Amino acid sequence: MDSKANFEYLKYLSESSDPKAILHELMTAYGKDVWNYAYSMTRKRDQADDITQEVFIKVYRNLYTFRCESSVKTWLLAITRNMTLDYLRSAFYRKVTLVDFLTSFGEQAADSQPEKEVVERMAINEMWEMVLKLPVKYREVLILYAHHQLSMKEIAEVLGVSEGTVKSRLFHARNKISRMKEDWNLGSDGQ
């Protein structure tokens, strides 16, 4: 969508003068994208749920501040990124992560369930596993490009970096994924 189409879209939505209806429309159209992006950065479903909820609360409060300088999707993903980074920096997140780690470590030591582990591994796509292992700066650029299909310019807007930086990170992300695939293939051939 170009800026004019974005403006027309929000104008159309705002003609109902019901901010709840506008929010519902945005959540329906972009809720999955926001959640997936939050999850890709946190790797935790409950945190992605919380962040998604917070993103749409913020959007609801600031609905009429959208300036149409980017697409609605780019605007929402930029808000998601900023809220996720704030969340990851918070003391609460660090405490929850430590508690989760200690709890899961204790559970694994006390009660290992091989069947459960096999089912979980089968449920997770091999490629997503590799993507989620990437450092955040490579992971997010790859997800914004491949999953959310944003342009280099839009990714640069979301991340607040230059298009050259986006291209460089994307190049390095692809190389890292290629190396992971090679390592994985070598490991599975040797078994």
mmCIF file of C-alpha atoms in Angstrom:
data_model
loop_
_atom_site.group_PDB
_atom_site.id
_atom_site.type_symbol
_atom_site.label_atom_id
_atom_site.label_comp_id
_atom_site.label_asym_id
_atom_site.label_seq_id
_atom_site.Cartn_x
_atom_site.Cartn_y
_atom_site.Cartn_z
ATOM 1 C CA MET A 1 0.000 0.000 0.000
ATOM 2 C CA ASP A 2 1.328 3.436 -0.830
ATOM 3 C CA SER A 3 0.888 6.457 1.449
ATOM 4 C CA LYS A 4 -2.204 7.656 -0.392
ATOM 5 C CA ALA A 5 -3.800 4.217 -0.112
ATOM 6 C CA ASN A 6 -2.893 4.138 3.609
ATOM 7 C CA PHE A 7 -4.500 7.527 4.121
ATOM 8 C CA GLU A 8 -7.625 6.438 2.263
ATOM 9 C CA TYR A 9 -7.724 3.193 4.243
ATOM 10 C CA LEU A 10 -7.529 4.976 7.607
ATOM 11 C CA LYS A 11 -9.907 7.709 6.390
ATOM 12 C CA TYR A 12 -12.366 5.010 5.380
ATOM 13 C CA LEU A 13 -11.979 3.352 8.759
ATOM 14 C CA SER A 14 -12.250 6.620 10.670
ATOM 15 C CA GLU A 15 -15.480 7.590 8.882
ATOM 16 C CA SER A 16 -17.215 5.106 11.119
ATOM 17 C CA SER A 17 -15.965 7.369 13.980
ATOM 18 C CA ASP A 18 -15.794 4.251 16.086
ATOM 19 C CA PRO A 19 -12.183 3.757 17.231
ATOM 20 C CA LYS A 20 -13.071 0.265 18.452
ATOM 21 C CA ALA A 21 -14.186 -0.719 14.950
ATOM 22 C CA ILE A 22 -10.948 0.675 13.507
ATOM 23 C CA LEU A 23 -8.908 -1.217 16.080
ATOM 24 C CA HIS A 24 -10.816 -4.410 15.357
ATOM 25 C CA GLU A 25 -10.116 -3.980 11.633
ATOM 26 C CA LEU A 26 -6.396 -3.408 12.262
ATOM 27 C CA MET A 27 -6.193 -6.381 14.632
ATOM 28 C CA THR A 28 -7.916 -8.597 12.091
ATOM 29 C CA ALA A 29 -5.676 -7.433 9.245
ATOM 30 C CA TYR A 30 -2.337 -7.273 11.092
ATOM 31 C CA GLY A 31 -2.690 -9.106 14.427
ATOM 32 C CA LYS A 32 -0.940 -12.246 13.225
ATOM 33 C CA ASP A 33 1.966 -10.230 11.778
ATOM 34 C CA VAL A 34 2.419 -8.326 15.037
ATOM 35 C CA TRP A 35 2.297 -11.511 17.124
ATOM 36 C CA ASN A 36 4.708 -13.378 14.835
ATOM 37 C CA TYR A 37 7.199 -10.521 14.939
ATOM 38 C CA ALA A 38 7.000 -10.252 18.739
ATOM 39 C CA TYR A 39 7.414 -14.025 19.025
ATOM 40 C CA SER A 40 10.388 -14.045 16.668
ATOM 41 C CA MET A 41 12.148 -11.569 18.936
ATOM 42 C CA THR A 42 11.203 -13.069 22.329
ATOM 43 C CA ARG A 43 10.802 -16.758 21.434
ATOM 44 C CA LYS A 44 8.087 -17.029 24.075
ATOM 45 C CA ARG A 45 4.387 -17.346 23.267
ATOM 46 C CA ASP A 46 3.070 -15.729 26.435
ATOM 47 C CA GLN A 47 5.377 -12.749 26.011
ATOM 48 C CA ALA A 48 4.364 -12.395 22.358
ATOM 49 C CA ASP A 49 0.720 -12.416 23.525
ATOM 50 C CA ASP A 50 1.416 -9.669 26.085
ATOM 51 C CA ILE A 51 3.394 -7.542 23.638
ATOM 52 C CA THR A 52 0.736 -7.895 20.938
ATOM 53 C CA GLN A 53 -1.917 -6.779 23.375
ATOM 54 C CA GLU A 54 0.203 -3.793 24.441
ATOM 55 C CA VAL A 55 0.880 -2.853 20.804
ATOM 56 C CA PHE A 56 -2.820 -2.677 20.002
ATOM 57 C CA ILE A 57 -3.572 -0.754 23.202
ATOM 58 C CA LYS A 58 -0.944 1.778 22.133
ATOM 59 C CA VAL A 59 -2.363 1.870 18.601
ATOM 60 C CA TYR A 60 -5.853 2.450 20.010
ATOM 61 C CA ARG A 61 -4.617 5.371 22.110
ATOM 62 C CA ASN A 62 -2.634 6.857 19.196
ATOM 63 C CA LEU A 63 -4.875 5.869 16.301
ATOM 64 C CA TYR A 64 -5.215 9.327 14.841
ATOM 65 C CA THR A 65 -1.513 10.157 15.085
ATOM 66 C CA PHE A 66 -0.618 7.918 12.146
ATOM 67 C CA ARG A 67 1.038 10.268 9.660
ATOM 68 C CA CYS A 68 0.866 8.067 6.546
ATOM 69 C CA GLU A 69 4.626 8.372 6.009
ATOM 70 C CA SER A 70 4.841 4.589 5.802
ATOM 71 C CA SER A 71 2.445 1.687 5.366
ATOM 72 C CA VAL A 72 0.122 0.736 8.218
ATOM 73 C CA LYS A 73 1.961 -2.584 8.471
ATOM 74 C CA THR A 74 5.346 -0.849 8.737
ATOM 75 C CA TRP A 75 3.940 1.470 11.411
ATOM 76 C CA LEU A 76 2.580 -1.464 13.430
ATOM 77 C CA LEU A 77 5.784 -3.490 13.128
ATOM 78 C CA ALA A 78 7.871 -0.488 14.213
ATOM 79 C CA ILE A 79 5.669 -0.132 17.315
ATOM 80 C CA THR A 80 5.989 -3.882 17.916
ATOM 81 C CA ARG A 81 9.767 -3.751 17.646
ATOM 82 C CA ASN A 82 10.066 -0.828 20.043
ATOM 83 C CA MET A 83 7.726 -2.404 22.591
ATOM 84 C CA THR A 84 9.545 -5.741 22.345
ATOM 85 C CA LEU A 85 12.940 -4.109 22.842
ATOM 86 C CA ASP A 86 11.576 -2.201 25.856
ATOM 87 C CA TYR A 87 10.179 -5.456 27.219
ATOM 88 C CA LEU A 88 13.456 -7.306 26.699
ATOM 89 C CA ARG A 89 15.354 -4.556 28.530
ATOM 90 C CA SER A 90 13.014 -4.586 31.509
ATOM 91 C CA ALA A 91 14.013 -6.118 34.814
ATOM 92 C CA PHE A 92 10.746 -8.079 34.809
ATOM 93 C CA TYR A 93 11.739 -9.911 31.630
ATOM 94 C CA ARG A 94 15.147 -10.828 32.996
ATOM 95 C CA LYS A 95 13.579 -12.192 36.203
ATOM 96 C CA VAL A 96 10.928 -14.197 34.324
ATOM 97 C CA THR A 97 13.534 -15.622 31.952
ATOM 98 C CA LEU A 98 15.765 -16.681 34.834
ATOM 99 C CA VAL A 99 12.822 -18.289 36.654
ATOM 100 C CA ASP A 100 11.754 -20.066 33.420
ATOM 101 C CA PHE A 101 15.301 -21.338 32.907
ATOM 102 C CA LEU A 102 15.657 -22.628 36.467
ATOM 103 C CA THR A 103 12.192 -24.204 36.387
ATOM 104 C CA SER A 104 12.746 -25.936 33.044
ATOM 105 C CA PHE A 105 16.210 -27.082 34.125
ATOM 106 C CA GLY A 106 14.728 -28.629 37.263
ATOM 107 C CA GLU A 107 11.906 -30.275 35.326
ATOM 108 C CA GLN A 108 14.285 -31.753 32.768
ATOM 109 C CA ALA A 109 16.520 -33.184 35.440
ATOM 110 C CA ALA A 110 13.613 -34.605 37.443
ATOM 111 C CA ASP A 111 11.299 -35.848 34.704
ATOM 112 C CA SER A 112 12.625 -36.224 31.181
ATOM 113 C CA GLN A 113 9.880 -37.095 28.693
ATOM 114 C CA PRO A 114 11.472 -38.303 25.447
ATOM 115 C CA GLU A 115 8.121 -38.635 23.663
ATOM 116 C CA LYS A 116 7.232 -35.031 24.416
ATOM 117 C CA GLU A 117 10.617 -33.831 23.150
ATOM 118 C CA VAL A 118 10.226 -35.733 19.867
ATOM 119 C CA VAL A 119 6.737 -34.325 19.267
ATOM 120 C CA GLU A 120 7.936 -30.784 19.987
ATOM 121 C CA ARG A 121 10.875 -31.157 17.606
ATOM 122 C CA MET A 122 8.595 -32.419 14.856
ATOM 123 C CA ALA A 123 6.220 -29.500 15.394
ATOM 124 C CA ILE A 124 8.930 -26.875 14.953
ATOM 125 C CA ASN A 125 10.005 -26.215 11.428
ATOM 126 C CA GLU A 126 13.732 -26.808 10.886
ATOM 127 C CA MET A 127 14.165 -23.487 9.115
ATOM 128 C CA TRP A 128 12.479 -21.506 11.894
ATOM 129 C CA GLU A 129 14.757 -23.189 14.394
ATOM 130 C CA MET A 130 17.736 -21.918 12.455
ATOM 131 C CA VAL A 131 16.282 -18.426 12.081
ATOM 132 C CA LEU A 132 15.547 -18.217 15.798
ATOM 133 C CA LYS A 133 19.168 -19.117 16.560
ATOM 134 C CA LEU A 134 20.427 -16.066 14.702
ATOM 135 C CA PRO A 135 21.467 -12.983 16.675
ATOM 136 C CA VAL A 136 18.540 -10.534 16.951
ATOM 137 C CA LYS A 137 19.891 -8.034 14.417
ATOM 138 C CA TYR A 138 20.046 -10.740 11.728
ATOM 139 C CA ARG A 139 16.903 -12.576 12.813
ATOM 140 C CA GLU A 140 14.664 -9.518 12.708
ATOM 141 C CA VAL A 141 15.854 -8.321 9.292
ATOM 142 C CA LEU A 142 15.348 -11.799 7.824
ATOM 143 C CA ILE A 143 11.872 -12.135 9.333
ATOM 144 C CA LEU A 144 10.797 -8.664 8.212
ATOM 145 C CA TYR A 145 12.034 -9.419 4.694
ATOM 146 C CA ALA A 146 11.009 -13.051 4.214
ATOM 147 C CA HIS A 147 7.989 -13.446 6.464
ATOM 148 C CA HIS A 148 6.464 -9.971 6.499
ATOM 149 C CA GLN A 149 7.645 -9.191 2.940
ATOM 150 C CA LEU A 150 8.696 -5.629 3.693
ATOM 151 C CA SER A 151 10.868 -3.741 1.253
ATOM 152 C CA MET A 152 14.428 -2.727 2.155
ATOM 153 C CA LYS A 153 13.183 0.819 2.699
ATOM 154 C CA GLU A 154 10.374 -0.323 4.996
ATOM 155 C CA ILE A 155 12.731 -2.551 6.984
ATOM 156 C CA ALA A 156 15.111 0.385 7.364
ATOM 157 C CA GLU A 157 12.201 2.478 8.693
ATOM 158 C CA VAL A 158 11.140 -0.196 11.193
ATOM 159 C CA LEU A 159 14.686 -0.740 12.453
ATOM 160 C CA GLY A 160 15.782 2.876 12.296
ATOM 161 C CA VAL A 161 18.874 2.080 10.219
ATOM 162 C CA SER A 162 19.997 2.786 6.647
ATOM 163 C CA GLU A 163 18.996 0.615 3.698
ATOM 164 C CA GLY A 164 22.680 -0.317 3.296
ATOM 165 C CA THR A 165 22.710 -1.672 6.852
ATOM 166 C CA VAL A 166 19.567 -3.680 6.090
ATOM 167 C CA LYS A 167 21.173 -5.167 2.966
ATOM 168 C CA SER A 168 24.342 -6.012 4.896
ATOM 169 C CA ARG A 169 22.433 -7.668 7.739
ATOM 170 C CA LEU A 170 20.282 -9.611 5.291
ATOM 171 C CA PHE A 171 23.399 -10.817 3.471
ATOM 172 C CA HIS A 172 25.009 -11.952 6.738
ATOM 173 C CA ALA A 173 21.775 -13.573 7.935
ATOM 174 C CA ARG A 174 21.487 -15.616 4.745
ATOM 175 C CA ASN A 175 25.129 -16.692 5.024
ATOM 176 C CA LYS A 176 24.655 -17.776 8.633
ATOM 177 C CA ILE A 177 21.541 -19.779 7.686
ATOM 178 C CA SER A 178 23.458 -21.431 4.817
ATOM 179 C CA ARG A 179 26.258 -22.436 7.181
ATOM 180 C CA MET A 180 23.748 -23.791 9.705
ATOM 181 C CA LYS A 181 22.113 -25.863 6.947
ATOM 182 C CA GLU A 182 25.487 -27.242 5.890
ATOM 183 C CA ASP A 183 26.377 -28.108 9.487
ATOM 184 C CA TRP A 184 22.986 -29.728 10.003
ATOM 185 C CA ASN A 185 23.290 -31.729 6.768
ATOM 186 C CA LEU A 186 26.799 -32.868 7.693
ATOM 187 C CA GLY A 187 25.552 -33.891 11.134
ATOM 188 C CA SER A 188 22.612 -35.875 9.752
ATOM 189 C CA ASP A 189 24.764 -37.557 7.068
ATOM 190 C CA GLY A 190 27.188 -38.777 9.696
ATOM 191 C CA GLN A 191 24.465 -40.571 11.665
#
